[in-house]
CSV table of C-alpha atoms in Angstrom, one decimal:
chain,number,residue,atom,x,y,z
A,1,UNK,CA,-141.0,231.0,-40.3
A,2,UNK,CA,-137.3,231.8,-40.3
A,3,UNK,CA,-134.9,231.2,-37.4
A,4,UNK,CA,-133.8,234.5,-35.8
A,5,UNK,CA,-130.3,233.1,-35.3
A,6,UNK,CA,-129.6,232.2,-38.9
A,7,UNK,CA,-127.8,234.2,-41.5
A,8,UNK,CA,-129.5,235.0,-44.8
A,9,UNK,CA,-126.6,233.4,-46.8
A,10,UNK,CA,-125.4,230.6,-44.5
A,11,UNK,CA,-126.3,227.8,-42.1
A,12,UNK,CA,-127.6,228.4,-38.6
A,13,UNK,CA,-125.0,229.7,-36.1
A,14,UNK,CA,-123.7,227.2,-33.6
A,15,UNK,CA,-124.5,227.8,-29.8
A,16,UNK,CA,-120.8,228.5,-29.3
A,17,UNK,CA,-120.8,231.2,-32.0
A,18,UNK,CA,-123.9,232.7,-30.5
A,19,UNK,CA,-122.3,232.8,-27.1
A,20,UNK,CA,-119.2,234.5,-28.6
A,21,UNK,CA,-121.4,237.1,-30.4
A,22,UNK,CA,-123.4,237.9,-27.2
A,23,UNK,CA,-120.1,238.3,-25.3
A,24,UNK,CA,-118.8,240.7,-28.0
A,25,UNK,CA,-122.0,242.7,-27.9
A,26,UNK,CA,-122.0,242.8,-24.1
A,27,UNK,CA,-118.3,244.0,-24.2
A,28,UNK,CA,-119.2,246.7,-26.8
A,29,UNK,CA,-122.1,248.0,-24.6
A,30,UNK,CA,-119.9,248.0,-21.5
A,31,UNK,CA,-117.2,250.0,-23.3
A,32,UNK,CA,-119.7,252.5,-24.8
A,33,UNK,CA,-121.1,253.1,-21.2
A,34,UNK,CA,-117.6,253.3,-19.7
A,35,UNK,CA,-116.4,255.9,-22.3
A,36,UNK,CA,-119.0,258.3,-20.9
A,37,UNK,CA,-117.3,258.3,-17.6
A,38,UNK,CA,-114.6,260.9,-18.3
A,39,UNK,CA,-112.8,260.4,-14.9
A,40,UNK,CA,-112.8,256.7,-15.6
A,41,UNK,CA,-111.2,257.1,-19.0
A,42,UNK,CA,-108.6,259.5,-17.5
A,43,UNK,CA,-107.8,257.0,-14.7
A,44,UNK,CA,-107.6,254.1,-17.3
A,45,UNK,CA,-105.0,256.1,-19.4
A,46,UNK,CA,-103.0,257.0,-16.3
A,47,UNK,CA,-103.1,253.5,-14.9
A,48,UNK,CA,-102.1,252.0,-18.3
A,49,UNK,CA,-99.1,254.4,-18.4
A,50,UNK,CA,-98.0,253.4,-14.9
A,51,UNK,CA,-98.3,249.7,-15.6
A,52,UNK,CA,-96.3,250.2,-18.9
A,53,UNK,CA,-93.7,252.0,-16.9
A,54,UNK,CA,-93.4,249.1,-14.4
A,55,UNK,CA,-93.2,246.5,-17.2
A,56,UNK,CA,-90.5,248.5,-19.0
A,57,UNK,CA,-88.4,249.2,-15.9
A,58,UNK,CA,-85.5,247.0,-17.1
A,59,UNK,CA,-85.4,249.0,-20.3
A,60,UNK,CA,-85.7,252.4,-18.7
A,61,UNK,CA,-83.3,251.9,-15.8
A,62,UNK,CA,-80.5,249.3,-15.4
A,63,UNK,CA,-81.0,247.0,-12.4
A,64,UNK,CA,-77.5,247.7,-11.3
A,65,UNK,CA,-78.6,251.2,-10.4
A,66,UNK,CA,-80.3,249.7,-7.3
A,67,UNK,CA,-77.0,248.4,-6.0
A,68,UNK,CA,-75.4,250.5,-3.2
A,69,UNK,CA,-71.9,249.3,-4.2
A,70,UNK,CA,-72.3,250.5,-7.8
A,71,UNK,CA,-73.7,253.9,-7.0
A,72,UNK,CA,-71.7,256.7,-8.6
A,73,UNK,CA,-73.6,259.9,-7.4
A,74,UNK,CA,-73.0,262.0,-4.4
A,75,UNK,CA,-75.0,261.9,-1.2
A,76,UNK,CA,-78.5,263.5,-1.8
A,77,UNK,CA,-77.3,265.4,-4.8
A,78,UNK,CA,-80.1,267.6,-6.3
A,79,UNK,CA,-81.5,266.9,-9.8
A,80,UNK,CA,-79.0,267.3,-12.6
A,81,UNK,CA,-78.5,266.1,-16.2
A,82,UNK,CA,-77.1,262.8,-15.0
A,83,UNK,CA,-79.7,262.3,-12.3
A,84,UNK,CA,-83.0,263.9,-13.3
A,85,UNK,CA,-84.5,263.3,-9.9
A,86,UNK,CA,-81.4,263.6,-7.8
A,87,UNK,CA,-79.7,260.9,-5.7
A,88,UNK,CA,-80.4,259.2,-2.4
A,89,UNK,CA,-78.1,259.0,0.7
A,90,UNK,CA,-75.9,256.3,-1.0
A,91,UNK,CA,-75.7,258.1,-4.4
A,92,UNK,CA,-78.3,256.0,-6.2
A,93,UNK,CA,-80.6,257.5,-8.8
A,94,UNK,CA,-84.0,258.4,-7.3
A,95,UNK,CA,-85.5,258.1,-10.7
A,96,UNK,CA,-84.3,254.5,-11.1
A,97,UNK,CA,-85.5,253.7,-7.5
A,98,UNK,CA,-88.9,255.1,-8.3
A,99,UNK,CA,-89.3,253.2,-11.6
A,100,UNK,CA,-88.2,249.9,-10.1
A,101,UNK,CA,-90.3,250.5,-6.9
A,102,UNK,CA,-93.4,250.7,-9.1
A,103,UNK,CA,-93.1,247.0,-9.9
A,104,UNK,CA,-93.2,245.8,-6.3
A,105,UNK,CA,-95.8,248.2,-5.2
A,106,UNK,CA,-98.2,247.2,-8.0
A,107,UNK,CA,-97.4,243.4,-7.6
A,108,UNK,CA,-98.1,243.6,-3.8
A,109,UNK,CA,-101.3,245.6,-4.3
A,110,UNK,CA,-102.7,243.5,-7.1
A,111,UNK,CA,-101.7,240.1,-5.5
A,112,UNK,CA,-103.1,241.0,-2.1
A,113,UNK,CA,-106.3,242.2,-3.7
A,114,UNK,CA,-106.7,239.0,-5.7
A,115,UNK,CA,-106.2,237.0,-2.5
A,116,UNK,CA,-108.6,239.1,-0.5
A,117,UNK,CA,-111.3,239.1,-3.2
A,118,UNK,CA,-110.9,235.3,-3.5
A,119,UNK,CA,-111.4,234.7,0.2
A,120,UNK,CA,-114.3,237.2,0.4
A,121,UNK,CA,-116.0,235.8,-2.7
A,122,UNK,CA,-115.9,232.2,-1.5
A,123,UNK,CA,-117.1,233.0,2.0
A,124,UNK,CA,-119.8,235.5,0.8
A,125,UNK,CA,-121.1,233.1,-1.9
A,126,UNK,CA,-121.2,230.0,0.3
A,127,UNK,CA,-122.6,231.8,3.4
A,128,UNK,CA,-125.3,233.5,1.3
A,129,UNK,CA,-126.3,230.3,-0.5
A,130,UNK,CA,-126.2,227.8,2.4
A,131,UNK,CA,-127.1,230.1,5.3
A,132,UNK,CA,-127.6,228.5,8.8
A,133,UNK,CA,-124.8,228.2,11.3
A,134,UNK,CA,-122.1,228.5,8.6
A,135,UNK,CA,-123.4,231.9,7.6
A,136,UNK,CA,-123.6,233.0,11.2
A,137,UNK,CA,-119.9,232.1,11.8
A,138,UNK,CA,-118.8,233.7,8.5
A,139,UNK,CA,-120.7,236.9,9.4
A,140,UNK,CA,-119.3,237.1,12.9
A,141,UNK,CA,-115.8,236.5,11.5
A,142,UNK,CA,-116.2,239.3,8.9
A,143,UNK,CA,-117.6,241.6,11.5
A,144,UNK,CA,-114.6,241.0,13.7
A,145,UNK,CA,-112.1,241.8,10.9
A,146,UNK,CA,-114.1,244.9,9.9
A,147,UNK,CA,-114.0,246.3,13.4
A,148,UNK,CA,-110.3,245.7,14.0
A,149,UNK,CA,-108.0,248.5,12.7
A,150,UNK,CA,-106.4,246.9,9.7
A,151,UNK,CA,-103.0,248.7,9.9
A,152,UNK,CA,-102.6,247.9,13.5
A,153,UNK,CA,-103.4,244.2,12.9
A,154,UNK,CA,-101.0,244.2,9.9
A,155,UNK,CA,-98.2,245.6,12.0
A,156,UNK,CA,-98.7,243.0,14.7
A,157,UNK,CA,-98.8,240.1,12.3
A,158,UNK,CA,-95.7,241.3,10.5
A,159,UNK,CA,-93.9,241.7,13.8
A,160,UNK,CA,-94.7,238.1,14.6
A,161,UNK,CA,-94.4,236.5,11.1
A,162,UNK,CA,-91.3,238.4,9.9
A,163,UNK,CA,-90.7,240.8,7.1
A,164,UNK,CA,-90.9,239.5,3.5
A,165,UNK,CA,-92.9,240.2,0.3
A,166,UNK,CA,-95.0,237.0,0.7
A,167,UNK,CA,-95.8,237.8,4.3
A,168,UNK,CA,-96.8,241.4,3.4
A,169,UNK,CA,-99.1,240.2,0.7
A,170,UNK,CA,-100.7,237.6,3.0
A,171,UNK,CA,-101.1,240.1,5.9
A,172,UNK,CA,-102.8,242.7,3.6
A,173,UNK,CA,-105.1,240.1,2.2
A,174,UNK,CA,-106.1,238.9,5.7
A,175,UNK,CA,-107.1,242.4,6.8
A,176,UNK,CA,-108.9,243.3,3.5
A,177,UNK,CA,-111.4,240.4,2.7
A,178,UNK,CA,-114.2,241.2,5.1
A,179,UNK,CA,-115.9,243.9,3.0
A,180,UNK,CA,-116.0,241.7,-0.1
A,181,UNK,CA,-117.6,239.0,1.9
A,182,UNK,CA,-120.4,241.3,3.0
A,183,UNK,CA,-120.9,242.6,-0.6
A,184,UNK,CA,-121.0,239.2,-2.2
A,185,UNK,CA,-123.3,237.7,0.5
A,186,UNK,CA,-125.8,240.5,0.0
A,187,UNK,CA,-125.8,240.1,-3.8
A,188,UNK,CA,-126.1,236.3,-3.4
A,189,UNK,CA,-129.2,236.7,-1.3
A,190,UNK,CA,-130.6,239.0,-3.9
A,191,UNK,CA,-129.9,236.7,-6.8
A,192,UNK,CA,-131.3,233.6,-5.0
A,193,UNK,CA,-134.7,235.3,-4.8
A,194,UNK,CA,-135.0,235.6,-8.6
A,195,UNK,CA,-137.4,233.2,-10.4
A,196,UNK,CA,-134.8,231.5,-12.6
A,197,UNK,CA,-133.0,230.2,-9.5
A,198,UNK,CA,-136.3,228.7,-8.3
A,199,UNK,CA,-136.7,227.0,-11.8
A,200,UNK,CA,-133.2,225.7,-11.6
A,201,UNK,CA,-133.8,224.2,-8.2
A,202,UNK,CA,-137.1,222.7,-9.4
A,203,UNK,CA,-135.2,221.1,-12.4
A,204,UNK,CA,-132.8,219.4,-10.0
A,205,UNK,CA,-129.8,221.8,-10.1
A,206,UNK,CA,-127.3,221.1,-7.3
A,207,UNK,CA,-125.6,223.6,-5.1
A,208,UNK,CA,-122.4,223.7,-7.2
A,209,UNK,CA,-124.4,224.3,-10.4
A,210,UNK,CA,-126.5,227.0,-8.8
A,211,UNK,CA,-123.5,228.9,-7.4
A,212,UNK,CA,-121.2,228.6,-10.4
A,213,UNK,CA,-123.7,228.9,-13.3
A,214,UNK,CA,-126.3,231.3,-11.9
A,215,UNK,CA,-125.1,233.2,-8.9
A,216,UNK,CA,-121.4,233.8,-9.5
A,217,UNK,CA,-121.9,235.4,-13.0
A,218,UNK,CA,-124.4,237.9,-11.5
A,219,UNK,CA,-122.1,238.6,-8.6
A,220,UNK,CA,-118.8,239.1,-10.5
A,221,UNK,CA,-119.4,242.6,-12.0
A,222,UNK,CA,-119.8,244.1,-8.5
A,223,UNK,CA,-116.8,242.0,-7.2
A,224,UNK,CA,-114.7,243.4,-10.1
A,225,UNK,CA,-115.7,247.0,-9.2
A,226,UNK,CA,-115.0,246.4,-5.5
A,227,UNK,CA,-111.6,244.8,-6.3
A,228,UNK,CA,-110.6,247.9,-8.3
A,229,UNK,CA,-111.3,250.0,-5.3
A,230,UNK,CA,-109.5,247.6,-3.0
A,231,UNK,CA,-106.2,247.8,-4.9
A,232,UNK,CA,-105.3,251.4,-3.8
A,233,UNK,CA,-106.1,250.5,-0.2
A,234,UNK,CA,-103.6,247.6,-0.5
A,235,UNK,CA,-101.0,249.8,-2.1
A,236,UNK,CA,-101.4,252.4,0.6
A,237,UNK,CA,-101.2,249.7,3.3
A,238,UNK,CA,-98.0,248.3,1.8
A,239,UNK,CA,-96.5,251.8,1.6
A,240,UNK,CA,-97.4,252.6,5.2
A,241,UNK,CA,-95.9,249.3,6.4
A,242,UNK,CA,-92.7,249.8,4.4
A,243,UNK,CA,-92.5,253.4,5.6
A,244,UNK,CA,-92.7,252.1,9.2
A,245,UNK,CA,-89.8,249.8,8.5
A,246,UNK,CA,-91.8,246.6,8.3
A,247,UNK,CA,-91.3,245.9,4.6
A,248,UNK,CA,-88.7,243.5,3.1
A,249,UNK,CA,-85.4,245.3,3.4
A,250,UNK,CA,-84.0,243.5,0.4
A,251,UNK,CA,-86.4,244.9,-2.2
A,252,UNK,CA,-87.3,248.4,-3.4
A,253,UNK,CA,-90.9,249.8,-3.2
A,254,UNK,CA,-92.2,253.3,-3.0
A,255,UNK,CA,-92.9,252.9,0.7
A,256,UNK,CA,-89.3,251.7,1.4
A,257,UNK,CA,-87.9,254.7,-0.5
A,258,UNK,CA,-89.9,257.0,1.8
A,259,UNK,CA,-88.6,255.0,4.8
A,260,UNK,CA,-85.0,255.5,3.8
A,261,UNK,CA,-85.5,259.1,2.9
A,262,UNK,CA,-87.0,259.8,6.4
A,263,UNK,CA,-84.4,257.8,8.3
A,264,UNK,CA,-81.5,259.4,6.4
A,265,UNK,CA,-82.7,262.9,7.2
A,266,UNK,CA,-84.0,264.0,3.8
A,267,UNK,CA,-86.5,266.3,5.5
A,268,UNK,CA,-84.0,268.2,7.6
A,269,UNK,CA,-81.7,268.3,4.5
A,270,UNK,CA,-84.5,269.7,2.4
A,271,UNK,CA,-83.9,267.0,-0.2
A,272,UNK,CA,-87.4,267.3,-1.7
A,273,UNK,CA,-86.3,265.3,-4.7
A,274,UNK,CA,-85.9,262.2,-2.5
A,275,UNK,CA,-89.3,262.5,-0.9
A,276,UNK,CA,-91.5,263.9,-3.7
A,277,UNK,CA,-91.2,261.2,-6.5
A,278,UNK,CA,-92.3,258.1,-4.6
A,279,UNK,CA,-95.0,260.1,-2.8
A,280,UNK,CA,-96.4,261.5,-6.0
A,281,UNK,CA,-96.2,258.0,-7.6
A,282,UNK,CA,-98.3,256.6,-4.7
A,283,UNK,CA,-100.8,259.4,-5.1
A,284,UNK,CA,-101.1,259.0,-8.9
A,285,UNK,CA,-101.6,255.2,-8.8
A,286,UNK,CA,-104.1,255.4,-6.0
A,287,UNK,CA,-106.0,258.1,-7.8
A,288,UNK,CA,-106.0,256.2,-11.1
A,289,UNK,CA,-107.4,253.0,-9.4
A,290,UNK,CA,-110.0,255.1,-7.6
A,291,UNK,CA,-111.2,256.8,-10.8
A,292,UNK,CA,-111.4,253.4,-12.7
A,293,UNK,CA,-113.1,251.8,-9.8
A,294,UNK,CA,-115.7,254.5,-9.4
A,295,UNK,CA,-116.4,254.4,-13.2
A,296,UNK,CA,-116.8,250.6,-13.1
A,297,UNK,CA,-119.2,250.9,-10.2
A,298,UNK,CA,-121.2,253.6,-12.0
A,299,UNK,CA,-121.4,251.4,-15.2
A,300,UNK,CA,-122.2,248.1,-13.5
A,301,UNK,CA,-124.6,249.5,-10.9
A,302,UNK,CA,-127.8,250.7,-12.7
A,303,UNK,CA,-128.7,252.9,-9.8
A,304,UNK,CA,-125.5,254.9,-10.3
A,305,UNK,CA,-125.6,254.9,-14.1
A,306,UNK,CA,-126.1,258.1,-16.0
A,307,UNK,CA,-123.5,260.7,-15.1
A,308,UNK,CA,-120.4,261.0,-17.2
A,309,UNK,CA,-118.3,262.8,-14.6
């Protein structure tokens, strides 16, 4: 009787090789299912282009173009050969500002999402696994944060803590973790009811082993899909805070560009080239993340699988 994991012309594969092969097969199945989601593929291409643009910002636009003292254009000049997207109120290139603003907007959105997902995953996993008074406190805390208007809380916290990139990231994470906690806790309770968890407990598996080796791997796919949908919310929140004048005044983001355009009278001056590029950039990146997130959710959630739209 031959071993199913042996090659016809070689020794039996090692457990590590088998694990790598299973991961490759799983990744191939995932990509085959994801490619059927046409909107998801479109969003992935668009998102890749935006990330590439942000990474190549130093190559596409000199950092000196952000300096007010080195600006060479006129005040709110319309698009021209030298300035394809016109200039701002100080004569800086709107194209350079938009390209460099993509870096901060993406960094804040991604970092705040990672922090929020980390907090929500830890609280949801532990509260679902241990239960009792700890779960009651975690649920009441998440309920409180879900009921509170996130933007209002973020404005209040920034007014107290001060304006900086680190503060903005922390504040956005604090108002965004509650939904992940609810999702992870519900999935944890579902996984814990499965037979293999009962066998693991019967064999003497401790809490750490159960959570990290059995529960977390089953929870992570939904967490990933949820995180992808949380990034555009974080970017919109950062843009709204910056537009309200609560962003770091020493850095450039899409929201801060809109804030300066509004305060400098771009609307009354009909300087559409100052308002449209950062607004469209926010719309594109949010749409790309939403399309990718919905596609991931459809692939990872069997109940939503099937449509390629």
